[in-house]
Amino acid sequence: MLNFTLHKKDGYARRATVELNHGKIETPVFMPVGTYGSVKAMTPQNLHDINAQIILGNTYHLWLRPGLEVIEQFGGLHDFIGWNKPILTDSGGFQVFSLSDMRKLTEEGCTFKSPINGDKLFLSPEISMQIQTVLNSDIVMQLDECTEGNASHAEAQKSLQMSLRWAERSKRAFEDLRNPNALFGIIQGAMYEDLREESLRGLEDIGFKGIAIGGLSVGEPKPEMYRMLRALAPMLPENKPHYLMGVGTPEDLVYGVAHGVDMFDCVMPTRNARNGWLFTRFGDIKIKNAKHRHDKRPLDESCTCYACTHFSRAYLYHLHKVGEILGAQLNTIHNLHFYQVIMQEMRDAIDAGRFADWQAQFHENRARGTD
Ligand SMILES: CNc1nc2c(CCNC[C@]34C[C@H]5C[C@H](C[C@H](C5)C3)C4)c3nc(N)[nH]c(=O)c3cc2[nH]1
Ligand SMILES: [Zn+2]
């Protein structure tokens, strides 16, 4: 089930509520990413504390380990991982294309070698829907082919047309499985505006509860991603959620919201945290830099997260230096909290009809730099 209520528009920026089987989410929203059934270094309680509304599960990994028969015993992912709010799962294709040594991709699906035990595995739209049905995620993604950013027009068109046939097969399998959740289609078309439109029109003809923008943040120059977002903004259907996959930096989130994106996922806040790369209102901090060794101030004076209200840069520098697990935990809490705060501020700014002002202030602060 998915009910979409649009509350306000401010330019292309939108403020909405998406009601799912495991509850309502307020958009624009950032979705922390779980990999093996957990958001690394975060407990579900930590996620509640930073007001996370919805998280990503990882279809591909969970399919391989612990395997579906284990998750089936729990009635799905929610009870297995102890998260009772909404979960979105990707279809698994993006990883197969980018992770395992791909054997072959055919119209039927893709065959690949398990990176865990070398078994030969096969992923098709039908199998992806079966996996995501067992996971019982609130939002299911069609199986698509993420077209490479540097694809030629002909290659990109061929790829998007296969993804549209896979979209049709995904929807049919999703309905045959009587999946009670929401299925999203994924727009491809690489860096060609006409192909992006062809893909979007094809998905709208098939009919989905939400629409995702795929094939971006795949190594293309940032201006190219922004050009595609500008092209898509006026085309996106007003009456359903828009999800930009795999994006992005704080600046990307702001640019996406300004161009009609409602939902984002990205590994950056969690992965960068573990590498000591911390996001703050006034710019990024690399905590491994020796200049923080004696600094008694918190990361960000304006931040109310547990790390910033209890610890100094000096301590975070030390924890990172000695490789303490607590360092990964505190850095992750801070980065995810920061992402949630800017999303909350954007929701409030759109509600108040002052998104442009907020956007200008955001960029001014980020350019100020941290001393
Ligand atoms: C980074 N740029 C980018 N990502 C992309 C993703 C994955 C989104 N994140 C889900 C994911 C992917 C990995 C890493 C984590 C956990 C789990 C496995 C699910 C997030 C994409 N997924 C699909 N199905 N199609 C795309 O075109 C696509 C394009 C992307 N461009
Ligand atoms: Zn903080």
Coordinates of C-alpha atoms and ligand atoms in Angstrom, one line a residue:
M1 CA 0.0 0.0 0.0
L2 CA 1.2 3.6 -0.6
N3 CA -0.8 6.8 -0.1
F4 CA 0.8 10.0 -1.3
T5 CA -0.4 13.4 0.0
L6 CA 1.2 16.5 -1.5
H7 CA 1.0 19.3 1.0
K8 CA 3.0 22.1 -0.6
K9 CA 5.1 23.1 -3.6
D10 CA 7.8 25.8 -3.6
G11 CA 9.1 25.9 -7.1
Y12 CA 9.9 22.3 -7.9
A13 CA 10.6 21.5 -4.3
R14 CA 7.7 19.5 -2.7
R15 CA 6.6 18.7 0.8
A16 CA 4.6 15.5 1.1
T17 CA 3.6 12.6 3.3
V18 CA 4.0 9.0 2.0
E19 CA 1.9 6.4 4.0
L20 CA 3.3 2.9 3.8
N21 CA 2.4 -0.4 5.5
H22 CA 4.9 0.2 8.3
G23 CA 4.0 3.9 8.8
K24 CA 4.1 7.4 7.4
I25 CA 7.2 9.2 6.2
E26 CA 7.5 13.0 5.7
T27 CA 9.3 14.0 2.5
P28 CA 11.9 15.2 1.4
V29 CA 13.6 12.3 3.3
F30 CA 17.1 10.8 3.4
M31 CA 17.2 7.0 3.8
P32 CA 20.2 5.6 5.7
V33 CA 21.6 2.5 4.1
G34 CA 21.8 -0.9 5.7
T35 CA 24.2 -3.4 4.1
Y36 CA 24.0 -6.8 5.8
G37 CA 20.7 -6.1 7.6
S38 CA 22.2 -3.3 9.7
V39 CA 23.2 0.3 9.2
K40 CA 26.9 0.0 10.0
A41 CA 27.8 1.1 13.6
M42 CA 24.2 2.0 14.4
T43 CA 21.6 0.2 16.6
P44 CA 17.9 0.7 15.7
Q45 CA 17.7 2.9 18.9
N46 CA 20.5 5.1 17.5
L47 CA 18.5 5.4 14.3
H48 CA 15.4 6.4 16.2
D49 CA 17.4 8.9 18.2
I50 CA 18.5 10.7 14.9
N51 CA 14.9 10.6 13.7
A52 CA 15.5 8.2 10.8
Q53 CA 12.1 7.5 9.2
I54 CA 13.0 4.8 6.7
I55 CA 16.1 2.7 5.9
L56 CA 17.4 0.7 3.0
G57 CA 17.7 -3.1 3.2
N58 CA 20.1 -4.9 0.9
T59 CA 18.3 -7.4 -1.3
Y60 CA 21.4 -8.9 -2.9
H61 CA 23.5 -9.5 0.2
L62 CA 20.5 -10.7 2.3
W63 CA 19.6 -13.2 -0.5
L64 CA 23.1 -14.6 -0.3
R65 CA 23.5 -14.3 3.5
P66 CA 21.7 -15.2 5.8
G67 CA 19.5 -16.5 2.9
L68 CA 15.8 -16.2 2.5
E69 CA 14.8 -19.3 4.5
V70 CA 16.1 -17.5 7.6
I71 CA 14.4 -14.2 6.9
E72 CA 11.2 -16.1 6.0
Q73 CA 11.1 -17.5 9.6
F74 CA 10.8 -13.9 10.8
G75 CA 8.0 -12.9 8.4
G76 CA 10.4 -10.6 6.7
L77 CA 13.2 -8.1 7.3
H78 CA 11.5 -5.9 10.0
D79 CA 11.4 -8.5 12.8
F80 CA 14.8 -10.0 11.8
I81 CA 16.6 -6.7 12.2
G82 CA 14.4 -5.1 14.9
W83 CA 13.3 -2.1 12.8
N84 CA 9.5 -1.5 12.9
K85 CA 9.4 1.6 10.6
P86 CA 9.4 1.5 6.7
I87 CA 12.2 -0.3 4.8
L88 CA 13.0 0.2 1.1
T89 CA 14.9 -2.5 -0.8
D90 CA 16.7 -2.2 -4.1
S91 CA 16.2 -5.0 -6.7
G92 CA 19.8 -6.3 -6.5
G93 CA 20.7 -5.6 -10.1
F94 CA 22.8 -2.6 -9.4
Q95 CA 25.1 -4.7 -7.3
V96 CA 25.3 -7.6 -9.6
F97 CA 26.3 -5.2 -12.4
S98 CA 28.8 -3.4 -10.1
L99 CA 30.0 -6.1 -7.7
S100 CA 30.3 -9.6 -8.8
D101 CA 32.2 -10.7 -11.9
M102 CA 29.2 -10.7 -14.3
R103 CA 28.9 -13.8 -16.3
K104 CA 26.3 -12.7 -18.7
L105 CA 23.3 -10.5 -19.1
T106 CA 20.4 -11.7 -21.3
E107 CA 16.8 -10.7 -21.9
E108 CA 15.8 -13.3 -19.3
G109 CA 18.0 -11.9 -16.5
C110 CA 21.6 -11.9 -15.3
T111 CA 23.8 -14.9 -14.4
F112 CA 26.7 -14.3 -12.0
K113 CA 29.1 -16.0 -9.6
S114 CA 28.4 -15.7 -5.9
P115 CA 31.3 -13.7 -4.3
I116 CA 30.7 -15.7 -1.2
N117 CA 30.9 -19.3 -2.3
G118 CA 31.4 -19.1 -6.0
D119 CA 27.9 -20.6 -6.8
K120 CA 26.4 -19.7 -10.1
L121 CA 23.4 -17.5 -9.4
F122 CA 20.6 -16.1 -11.6
L123 CA 18.6 -12.9 -11.0
S124 CA 15.5 -12.1 -13.1
P125 CA 12.7 -9.6 -12.5
E126 CA 10.6 -12.5 -11.2
I127 CA 13.3 -13.7 -8.8
S128 CA 14.0 -10.2 -7.6
M129 CA 10.3 -9.8 -6.8
Q130 CA 10.2 -13.1 -5.0
I131 CA 13.2 -12.0 -2.8
Q132 CA 11.7 -8.6 -2.0
T133 CA 8.4 -10.2 -1.2
V134 CA 10.1 -12.5 1.4
L135 CA 11.9 -9.4 2.8
N136 CA 8.5 -7.7 3.0
S137 CA 10.0 -4.3 2.4
D138 CA 7.5 -1.4 2.2
I139 CA 9.0 -0.1 -1.1
V140 CA 10.1 -2.6 -3.7
M141 CA 12.3 -1.6 -6.7
Q142 CA 11.8 -3.1 -10.2
L143 CA 14.8 -5.1 -11.5
D144 CA 16.5 -2.7 -14.0
E145 CA 19.8 -2.4 -15.8
C146 CA 21.7 0.7 -14.5
T147 CA 23.0 2.0 -17.8
E148 CA 26.6 3.3 -17.8
G149 CA 26.9 7.1 -17.7
N150 CA 29.1 7.1 -20.8
A151 CA 26.8 4.9 -22.9
S152 CA 26.1 6.0 -26.5
H153 CA 22.6 7.1 -27.4
A154 CA 22.0 3.8 -29.2
E155 CA 23.3 1.7 -26.3
A156 CA 21.3 3.8 -23.7
Q157 CA 18.1 3.4 -25.7
K158 CA 18.6 -0.4 -26.1
S159 CA 19.3 -0.6 -22.3
L160 CA 16.3 1.5 -21.2
Q161 CA 14.0 -0.5 -23.4
M162 CA 15.1 -3.7 -21.8
S163 CA 14.6 -2.1 -18.4
L164 CA 11.1 -1.2 -19.5
R165 CA 10.4 -4.8 -20.4
W166 CA 11.8 -5.8 -17.0
A167 CA 9.6 -3.2 -15.4
E168 CA 6.6 -4.9 -17.0
R169 CA 7.8 -8.3 -15.8
S170 CA 8.5 -7.0 -12.3
K171 CA 5.0 -5.5 -12.0
R172 CA 3.3 -8.7 -13.3
A173 CA 5.4 -10.9 -10.8
F174 CA 4.7 -8.4 -8.0
E175 CA 1.0 -8.7 -8.6
D176 CA 1.0 -12.5 -9.0
L177 CA 2.8 -12.7 -5.7
R178 CA 0.0 -10.6 -4.1
N179 CA 2.7 -8.4 -2.6
P180 CA 0.9 -5.8 -0.3
N181 CA 3.6 -3.2 -0.5
A182 CA 4.5 -0.5 -3.1
L183 CA 6.5 -1.1 -6.4
F184 CA 8.6 1.7 -7.9
G185 CA 9.7 1.9 -11.5
I186 CA 13.2 3.2 -12.4
I187 CA 14.0 5.8 -15.1
Q188 CA 17.1 5.1 -17.2
G189 CA 18.3 6.9 -20.3
A190 CA 21.9 7.8 -19.3
M191 CA 22.7 11.5 -20.2
Y192 CA 20.2 11.9 -23.0
E193 CA 17.1 14.1 -22.2
D194 CA 15.0 12.5 -25.0
L195 CA 15.8 9.0 -23.7
R196 CA 15.0 10.0 -20.1
E197 CA 11.6 11.2 -21.3
E198 CA 11.1 7.9 -23.3
S199 CA 11.9 5.9 -20.2
L200 CA 9.6 8.0 -17.9
R201 CA 6.7 7.8 -20.4
G202 CA 7.2 4.0 -20.7
L203 CA 7.0 3.6 -16.9
E204 CA 4.0 5.8 -16.6
D205 CA 2.2 3.7 -19.2
I206 CA 2.9 0.6 -17.1
G207 CA 1.9 2.3 -13.9
F208 CA 3.9 2.4 -10.6
K209 CA 3.2 3.8 -7.1
G210 CA 6.5 5.7 -7.2
I211 CA 9.2 6.6 -9.7
A212 CA 13.0 6.4 -9.2
I213 CA 15.7 8.2 -11.1
G214 CA 18.4 5.6 -11.8
G215 CA 21.6 5.7 -13.9
L216 CA 23.0 8.7 -12.1
S217 CA 25.8 9.1 -9.6
V218 CA 27.6 6.4 -11.6
G219 CA 30.8 8.3 -12.3
E220 CA 29.4 11.0 -14.7
P221 CA 30.6 14.6 -14.1
K222 CA 28.4 16.3 -11.5
P223 CA 27.2 19.0 -14.0
E224 CA 25.8 16.1 -16.1
M225 CA 23.8 14.7 -13.2
Y226 CA 22.5 18.2 -12.5
R227 CA 21.6 18.7 -16.2
M228 CA 19.5 15.5 -16.1
L229 CA 17.8 16.6 -12.9
R230 CA 16.9 19.9 -14.5
A231 CA 15.5 18.1 -17.5
L232 CA 13.5 15.7 -15.5
A233 CA 12.0 18.2 -12.9
P234 CA 9.1 19.4 -15.2
M235 CA 8.4 15.8 -16.4
L236 CA 8.1 14.0 -13.1
P237 CA 4.5 13.0 -12.2
E238 CA 3.2 15.2 -9.4
N239 CA 1.0 12.6 -7.7
K240 CA 3.7 10.1 -6.6
P241 CA 7.1 10.0 -4.8
H242 CA 10.3 10.7 -6.8
Y243 CA 13.4 8.8 -5.5
L244 CA 16.9 9.7 -6.7
M245 CA 19.0 6.6 -6.3
G246 CA 22.5 6.6 -4.7
V247 CA 22.7 10.4 -4.1
G248 CA 24.5 12.1 -2.5
T249 CA 26.5 14.8 -0.8
P250 CA 24.7 17.5 1.2
E251 CA 24.8 19.8 -1.8
D252 CA 23.4 17.1 -4.0
L253 CA 20.4 16.6 -1.7
V254 CA 19.7 20.3 -1.8
Y255 CA 19.9 20.4 -5.6
G256 CA 17.7 17.3 -5.8
V257 CA 15.0 18.7 -3.6
A258 CA 15.1 21.9 -5.6
H259 CA 14.3 19.8 -8.7
G260 CA 11.5 17.7 -7.3
V261 CA 13.2 14.8 -5.6
D262 CA 11.4 13.5 -2.5
M263 CA 13.6 10.5 -1.5
F264 CA 17.4 9.9 -1.4
D265 CA 19.7 7.1 -0.3
C266 CA 23.5 7.2 -0.2
V267 CA 26.3 5.4 1.6
M268 CA 28.3 8.6 2.0
P269 CA 27.2 9.7 5.5
T270 CA 27.9 6.2 6.9
R271 CA 30.9 5.2 4.8
N272 CA 32.6 8.6 5.2
A273 CA 32.0 8.6 8.9
R274 CA 34.0 5.3 9.2
N275 CA 36.8 7.0 7.3
G276 CA 36.8 10.1 9.5
W277 CA 35.2 12.4 6.9
L278 CA 32.6 14.4 8.8
F279 CA 29.9 16.7 7.4
T280 CA 29.1 19.9 9.3
R281 CA 27.0 23.0 8.5
F282 CA 30.1 25.0 7.8
G283 CA 32.0 22.5 5.7
D284 CA 33.6 19.1 6.0
I285 CA 36.1 18.0 8.7
K286 CA 38.7 15.3 8.3
I287 CA 39.1 14.2 11.9
K288 CA 42.4 12.4 11.2
N289 CA 44.0 15.8 10.6
A290 CA 46.5 16.5 13.5
K291 CA 45.1 20.0 13.8
H292 CA 42.2 18.5 15.9
R293 CA 44.6 16.8 18.4
H294 CA 44.2 19.4 21.1
D295 CA 40.9 20.9 20.0
K296 CA 38.4 20.8 22.9
R297 CA 35.4 22.1 20.8
P298 CA 32.8 19.8 19.5
L299 CA 32.7 19.0 15.8
D300 CA 29.9 21.4 15.2
E301 CA 28.8 24.0 17.9
S302 CA 25.3 24.1 16.3
C303 CA 24.8 20.3 16.3
T304 CA 22.7 18.6 18.9
C305 CA 23.7 15.0 18.2
Y306 CA 25.1 12.7 20.9
A307 CA 28.7 13.0 19.6
C308 CA 28.7 16.8 19.5
T309 CA 26.9 17.2 22.9
H310 CA 29.3 14.8 24.7
F311 CA 32.7 14.8 23.1
S312 CA 35.5 17.0 21.7
R313 CA 37.3 16.9 18.3
A314 CA 40.4 15.9 20.3
Y315 CA 38.6 12.7 21.5
L316 CA 37.2 11.9 18.1
Y317 CA 40.7 12.5 16.6
H318 CA 42.1 10.1 19.2
L319 CA 39.4 7.4 18.6
H320 CA 40.0 7.5 14.9
K321 CA 43.8 7.3 15.3
V322 CA 43.6 4.2 17.6
G323 CA 40.8 2.7 15.5
E324 CA 38.4 2.4 18.3
I325 CA 34.9 1.1 17.3
L326 CA 33.4 4.0 19.3
G327 CA 35.0 6.4 16.8
A328 CA 33.0 4.8 14.0
Q329 CA 29.8 4.9 16.1
L330 CA 30.1 8.6 17.1
N331 CA 31.1 9.7 13.6
T332 CA 28.2 7.8 12.1
I333 CA 25.7 9.2 14.6
H334 CA 26.9 12.7 13.8
N335 CA 26.9 12.3 10.0
L336 CA 23.4 10.7 9.8
H337 CA 22.1 13.3 12.3
F338 CA 23.5 16.1 10.1
Y339 CA 21.7 14.6 7.0
Q340 CA 18.5 14.3 8.9
V341 CA 18.7 17.9 10.2
I342 CA 19.2 19.4 6.7
M343 CA 16.2 17.3 5.4
Q344 CA 14.1 18.5 8.4
E345 CA 15.2 22.1 7.6
M346 CA 14.2 21.7 4.0
R347 CA 10.8 20.3 4.9
D348 CA 10.2 23.3 7.2
A349 CA 11.5 25.7 4.5
I350 CA 9.1 24.3 1.9
D351 CA 6.2 24.4 4.4
A352 CA 7.0 28.1 5.0
G353 CA 7.5 28.9 1.2
R354 CA 11.1 30.0 1.8
F355 CA 13.1 27.2 0.2
A356 CA 15.2 29.5 -2.0
D357 CA 16.2 31.6 1.1
W358 CA 17.1 28.5 3.0
Q359 CA 19.1 27.1 0.0
A360 CA 21.1 30.4 -0.3
Q361 CA 21.9 30.4 3.5
F362 CA 22.9 26.7 3.3
H363 CA 25.5 27.3 0.6
E364 CA 26.8 30.4 2.3
N365 CA 27.3 28.5 5.6
R366 CA 28.9 25.5 3.8
A367 CA 31.3 27.8 2.0
R368 CA 32.3 29.5 5.2
G369 CA 34.5 26.6 6.1
T370 CA 35.4 25.1 9.4
D371 CA 38.4 26.6 11.2
Ligands
LIG1 C1 25.9 5.4 -5.8 N1 25.2 5.7 -7.0 C2 24.2 5.0 -7.4 N2 23.5 4.0 -6.7 C3 22.6 3.5 -7.5 C4 21.7 2.5 -7.3 C5 21.7 1.8 -6.0 C6 21.0 2.7 -4.9 N3 21.4 2.4 -3.6 C7 20.9 1.1 -3.1 C8 22.0 0.3 -2.4 C9 23.2 -0.1 -3.3 C10 24.2 -0.9 -2.6 C11 24.8 -0.1 -1.4 C12 23.7 0.2 -0.5 C13 23.0 -1.0 0.1 C14 22.5 -1.8 -1.1 C15 23.6 -2.2 -2.0 C16 21.4 -1.0 -1.8 C17 22.6 1.1 -1.2 C18 20.8 2.1 -8.4 N4 20.0 1.1 -8.2 C19 19.2 0.7 -9.2 N5 18.3 -0.4 -9.1 N6 19.2 1.3 -10.5 C20 20.0 2.3 -10.7 O1 20.0 2.8 -11.8 C21 20.9 2.8 -9.6 C22 21.8 3.8 -9.8 C23 22.6 4.2 -8.8 N7 23.6 5.1 -8.7
ZN2 ZN 26.9 16.3 15.7

